mmCIF file with all atom_site columns, C-alpha atoms in Angstrom:
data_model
loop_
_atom_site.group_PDB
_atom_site.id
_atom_site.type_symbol
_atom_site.label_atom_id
_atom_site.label_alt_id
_atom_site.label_comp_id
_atom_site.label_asym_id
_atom_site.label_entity_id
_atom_site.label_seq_id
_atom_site.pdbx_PDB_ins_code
_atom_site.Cartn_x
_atom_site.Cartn_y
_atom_site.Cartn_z
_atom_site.occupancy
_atom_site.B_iso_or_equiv
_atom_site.pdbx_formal_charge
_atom_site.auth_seq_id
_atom_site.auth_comp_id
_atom_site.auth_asym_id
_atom_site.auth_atom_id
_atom_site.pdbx_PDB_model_num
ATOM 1  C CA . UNK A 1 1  ? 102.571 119.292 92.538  1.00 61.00 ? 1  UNK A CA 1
ATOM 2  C CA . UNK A 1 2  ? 100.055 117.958 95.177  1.00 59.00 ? 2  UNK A CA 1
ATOM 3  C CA . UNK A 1 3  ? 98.084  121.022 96.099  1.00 69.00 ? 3  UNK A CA 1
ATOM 4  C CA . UNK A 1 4  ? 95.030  120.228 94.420  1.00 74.00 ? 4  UNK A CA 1
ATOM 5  C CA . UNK A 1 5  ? 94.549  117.260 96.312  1.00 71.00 ? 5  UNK A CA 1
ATOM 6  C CA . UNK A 1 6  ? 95.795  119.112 99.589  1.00 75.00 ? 6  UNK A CA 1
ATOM 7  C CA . UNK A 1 7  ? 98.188  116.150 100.739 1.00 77.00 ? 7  UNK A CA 1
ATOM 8  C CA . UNK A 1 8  ? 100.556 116.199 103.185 1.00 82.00 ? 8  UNK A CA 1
ATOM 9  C CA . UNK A 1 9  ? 103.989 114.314 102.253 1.00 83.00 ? 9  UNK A CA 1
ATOM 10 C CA . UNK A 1 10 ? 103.447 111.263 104.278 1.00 82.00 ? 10 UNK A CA 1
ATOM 11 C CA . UNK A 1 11 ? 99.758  110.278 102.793 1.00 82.00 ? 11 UNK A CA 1
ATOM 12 C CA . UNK A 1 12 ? 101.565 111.058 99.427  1.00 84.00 ? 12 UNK A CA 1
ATOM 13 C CA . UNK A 1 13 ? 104.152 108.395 100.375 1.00 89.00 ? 13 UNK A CA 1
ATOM 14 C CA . UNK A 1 14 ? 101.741 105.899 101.491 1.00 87.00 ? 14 UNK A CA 1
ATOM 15 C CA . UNK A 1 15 ? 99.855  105.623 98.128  1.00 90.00 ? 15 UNK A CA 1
ATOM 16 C CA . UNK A 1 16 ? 103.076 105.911 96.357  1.00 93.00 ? 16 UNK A CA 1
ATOM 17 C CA . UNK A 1 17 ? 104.240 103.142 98.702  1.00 93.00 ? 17 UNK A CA 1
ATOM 18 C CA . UNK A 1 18 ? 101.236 100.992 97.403  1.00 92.00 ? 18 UNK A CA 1
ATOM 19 C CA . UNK A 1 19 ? 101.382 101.621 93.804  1.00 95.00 ? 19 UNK A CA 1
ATOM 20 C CA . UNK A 1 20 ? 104.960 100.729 94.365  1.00 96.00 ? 20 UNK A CA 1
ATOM 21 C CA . UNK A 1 21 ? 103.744 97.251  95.705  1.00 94.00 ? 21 UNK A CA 1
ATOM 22 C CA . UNK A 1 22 ? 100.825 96.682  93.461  1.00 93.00 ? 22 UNK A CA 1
ATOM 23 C CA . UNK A 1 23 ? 103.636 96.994  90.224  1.00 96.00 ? 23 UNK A CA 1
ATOM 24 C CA . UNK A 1 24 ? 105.839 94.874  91.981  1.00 95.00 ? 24 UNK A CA 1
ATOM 25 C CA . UNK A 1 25 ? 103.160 92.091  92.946  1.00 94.00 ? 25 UNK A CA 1
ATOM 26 C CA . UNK A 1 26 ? 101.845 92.174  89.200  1.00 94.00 ? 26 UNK A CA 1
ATOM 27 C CA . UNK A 1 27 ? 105.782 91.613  87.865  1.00 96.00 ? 27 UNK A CA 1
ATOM 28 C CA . UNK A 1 28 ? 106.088 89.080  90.102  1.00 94.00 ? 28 UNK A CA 1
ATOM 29 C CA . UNK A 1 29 ? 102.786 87.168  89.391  1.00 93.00 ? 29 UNK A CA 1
ATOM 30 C CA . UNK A 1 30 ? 104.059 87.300  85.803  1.00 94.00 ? 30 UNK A CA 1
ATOM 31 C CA . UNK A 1 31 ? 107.125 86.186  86.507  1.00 95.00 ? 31 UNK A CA 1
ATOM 32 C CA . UNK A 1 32 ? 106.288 83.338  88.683  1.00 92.00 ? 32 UNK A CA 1
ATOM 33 C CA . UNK A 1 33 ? 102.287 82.858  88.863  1.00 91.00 ? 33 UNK A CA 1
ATOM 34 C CA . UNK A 1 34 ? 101.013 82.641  92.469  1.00 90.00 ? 34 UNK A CA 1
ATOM 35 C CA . UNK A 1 35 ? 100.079 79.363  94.011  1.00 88.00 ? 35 UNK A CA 1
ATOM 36 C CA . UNK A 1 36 ? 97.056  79.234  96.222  1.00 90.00 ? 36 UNK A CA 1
ATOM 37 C CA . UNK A 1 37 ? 98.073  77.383  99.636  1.00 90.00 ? 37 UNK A CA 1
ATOM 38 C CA . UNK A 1 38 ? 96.437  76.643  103.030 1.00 92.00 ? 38 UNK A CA 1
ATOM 39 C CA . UNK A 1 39 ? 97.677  78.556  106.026 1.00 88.00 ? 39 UNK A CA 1
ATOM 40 C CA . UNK A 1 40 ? 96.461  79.776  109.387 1.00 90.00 ? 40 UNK A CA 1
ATOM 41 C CA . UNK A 1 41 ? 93.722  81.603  107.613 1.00 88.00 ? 41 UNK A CA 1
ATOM 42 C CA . UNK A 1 42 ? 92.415  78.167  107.369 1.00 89.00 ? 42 UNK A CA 1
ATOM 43 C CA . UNK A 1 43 ? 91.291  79.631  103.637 1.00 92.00 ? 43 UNK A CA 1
ATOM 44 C CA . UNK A 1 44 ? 92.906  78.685  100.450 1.00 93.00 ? 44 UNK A CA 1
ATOM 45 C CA . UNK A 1 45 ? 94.880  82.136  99.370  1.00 93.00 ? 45 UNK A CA 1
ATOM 46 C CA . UNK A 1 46 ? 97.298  83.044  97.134  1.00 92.00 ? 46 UNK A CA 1
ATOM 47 C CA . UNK A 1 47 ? 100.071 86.042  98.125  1.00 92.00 ? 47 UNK A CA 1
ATOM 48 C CA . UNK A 1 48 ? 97.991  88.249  96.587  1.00 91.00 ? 48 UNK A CA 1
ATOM 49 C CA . UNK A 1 49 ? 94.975  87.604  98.472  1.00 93.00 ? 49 UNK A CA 1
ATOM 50 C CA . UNK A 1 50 ? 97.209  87.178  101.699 1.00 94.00 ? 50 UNK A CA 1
ATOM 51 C CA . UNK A 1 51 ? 98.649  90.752  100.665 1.00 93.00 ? 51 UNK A CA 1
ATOM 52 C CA . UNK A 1 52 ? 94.898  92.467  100.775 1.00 94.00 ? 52 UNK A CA 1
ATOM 53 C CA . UNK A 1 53 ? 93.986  90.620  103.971 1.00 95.00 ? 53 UNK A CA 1
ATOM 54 C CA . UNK A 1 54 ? 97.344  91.875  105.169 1.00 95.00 ? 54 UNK A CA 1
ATOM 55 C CA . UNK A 1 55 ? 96.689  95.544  104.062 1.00 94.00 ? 55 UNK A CA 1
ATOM 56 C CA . UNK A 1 56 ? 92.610  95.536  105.358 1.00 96.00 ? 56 UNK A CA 1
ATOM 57 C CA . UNK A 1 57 ? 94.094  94.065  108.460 1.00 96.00 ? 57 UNK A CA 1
ATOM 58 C CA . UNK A 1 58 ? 96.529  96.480  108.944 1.00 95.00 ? 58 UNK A CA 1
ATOM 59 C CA . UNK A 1 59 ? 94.261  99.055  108.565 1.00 95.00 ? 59 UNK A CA 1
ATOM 60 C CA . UNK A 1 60 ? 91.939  98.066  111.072 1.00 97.00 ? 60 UNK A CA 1
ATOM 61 C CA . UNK A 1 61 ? 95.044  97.785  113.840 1.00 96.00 ? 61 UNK A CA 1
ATOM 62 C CA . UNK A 1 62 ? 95.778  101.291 113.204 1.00 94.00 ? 62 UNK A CA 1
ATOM 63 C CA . UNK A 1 63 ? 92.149  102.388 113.203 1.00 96.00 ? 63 UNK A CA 1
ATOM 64 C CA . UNK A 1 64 ? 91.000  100.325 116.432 1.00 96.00 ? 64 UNK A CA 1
ATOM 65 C CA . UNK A 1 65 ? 94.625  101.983 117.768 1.00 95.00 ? 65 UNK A CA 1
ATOM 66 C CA . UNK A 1 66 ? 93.105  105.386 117.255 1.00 94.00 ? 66 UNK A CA 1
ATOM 67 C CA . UNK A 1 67 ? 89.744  104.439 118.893 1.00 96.00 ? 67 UNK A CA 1
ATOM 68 C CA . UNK A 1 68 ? 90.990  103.005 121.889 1.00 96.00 ? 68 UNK A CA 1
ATOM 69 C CA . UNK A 1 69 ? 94.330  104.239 123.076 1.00 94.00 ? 69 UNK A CA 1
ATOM 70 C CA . UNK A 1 70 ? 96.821  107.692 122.677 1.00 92.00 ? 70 UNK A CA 1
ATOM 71 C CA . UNK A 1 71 ? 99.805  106.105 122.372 1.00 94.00 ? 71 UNK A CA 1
ATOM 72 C CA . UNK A 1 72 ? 102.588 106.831 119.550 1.00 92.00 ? 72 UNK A CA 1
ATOM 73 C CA . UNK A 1 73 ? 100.914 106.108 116.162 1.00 92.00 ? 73 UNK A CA 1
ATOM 74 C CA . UNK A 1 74 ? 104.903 104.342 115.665 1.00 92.00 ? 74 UNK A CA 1
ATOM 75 C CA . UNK A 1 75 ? 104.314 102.058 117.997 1.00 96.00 ? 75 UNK A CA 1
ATOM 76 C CA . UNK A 1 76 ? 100.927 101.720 115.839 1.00 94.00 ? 76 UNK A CA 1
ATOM 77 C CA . UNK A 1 77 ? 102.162 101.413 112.388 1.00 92.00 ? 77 UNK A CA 1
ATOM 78 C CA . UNK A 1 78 ? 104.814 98.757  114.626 1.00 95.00 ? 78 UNK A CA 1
ATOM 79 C CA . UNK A 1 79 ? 101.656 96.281  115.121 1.00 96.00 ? 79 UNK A CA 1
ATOM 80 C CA . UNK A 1 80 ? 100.345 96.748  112.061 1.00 95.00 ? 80 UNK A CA 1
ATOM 81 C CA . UNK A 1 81 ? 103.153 95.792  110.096 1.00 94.00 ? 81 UNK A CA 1
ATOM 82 C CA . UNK A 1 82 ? 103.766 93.299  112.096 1.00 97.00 ? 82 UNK A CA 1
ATOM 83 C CA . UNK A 1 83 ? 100.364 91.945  111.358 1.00 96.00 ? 83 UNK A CA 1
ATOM 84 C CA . UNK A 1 84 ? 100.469 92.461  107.709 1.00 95.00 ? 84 UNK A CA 1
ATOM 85 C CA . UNK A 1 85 ? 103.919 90.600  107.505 1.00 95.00 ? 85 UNK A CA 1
ATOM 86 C CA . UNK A 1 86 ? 102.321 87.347  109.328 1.00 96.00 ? 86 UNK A CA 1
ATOM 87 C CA . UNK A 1 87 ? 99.353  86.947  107.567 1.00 95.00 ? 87 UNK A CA 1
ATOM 88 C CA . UNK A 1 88 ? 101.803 87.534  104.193 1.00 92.00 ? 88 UNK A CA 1
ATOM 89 C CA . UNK A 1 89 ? 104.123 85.224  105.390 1.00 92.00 ? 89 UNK A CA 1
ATOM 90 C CA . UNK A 1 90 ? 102.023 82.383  107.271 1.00 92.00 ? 90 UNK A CA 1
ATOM 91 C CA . UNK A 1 91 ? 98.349  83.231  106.394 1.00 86.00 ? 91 UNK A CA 1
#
């Protein structure tokens, strides 16, 4: 099914994971409308701005993770969801 695109299964799951959350951010925007809100960010943002400075933030963790260390890339994705979830939850 993917062999055009030559992807493996986990890059497969990781857009499917964030089409996933991109449906269920724009349900629940409809259902209850985002509020914009002050937090550490020290930026007005809604959850769905938090949620793309979450995701380009997480993103850069497991880049600069790449570029400076050969640790587990688990112990990786660890940080960076980490990161994503506290700038989603308290940004």
């Amino acid at each position: 099914m993917l062999e055009w695109m030559v992807w493996t299964v986990p890059t497969a799951l990781v857009f499917a994971g964030l089409a996933l959350l991109l449906i269920v951010m724009a349900v629940w925007a409809h259902v209850s409308p985002p509020v914009a809100r002050r937090g550490f960010l020290r930026i007005e943002t809604d959850r769905g701005d938090r949620l793309y400075i979450g995701l380009i933030s997480a993103a850069v963790v497991l880049a600069g993770w790449i570029a400076i260390t050969d640790l587990s890339m688990w112990l990786a994705l660890g940080c960076a969801l980490l990161v994503a979830v506290v700038i989603g939850i308290w940004g």
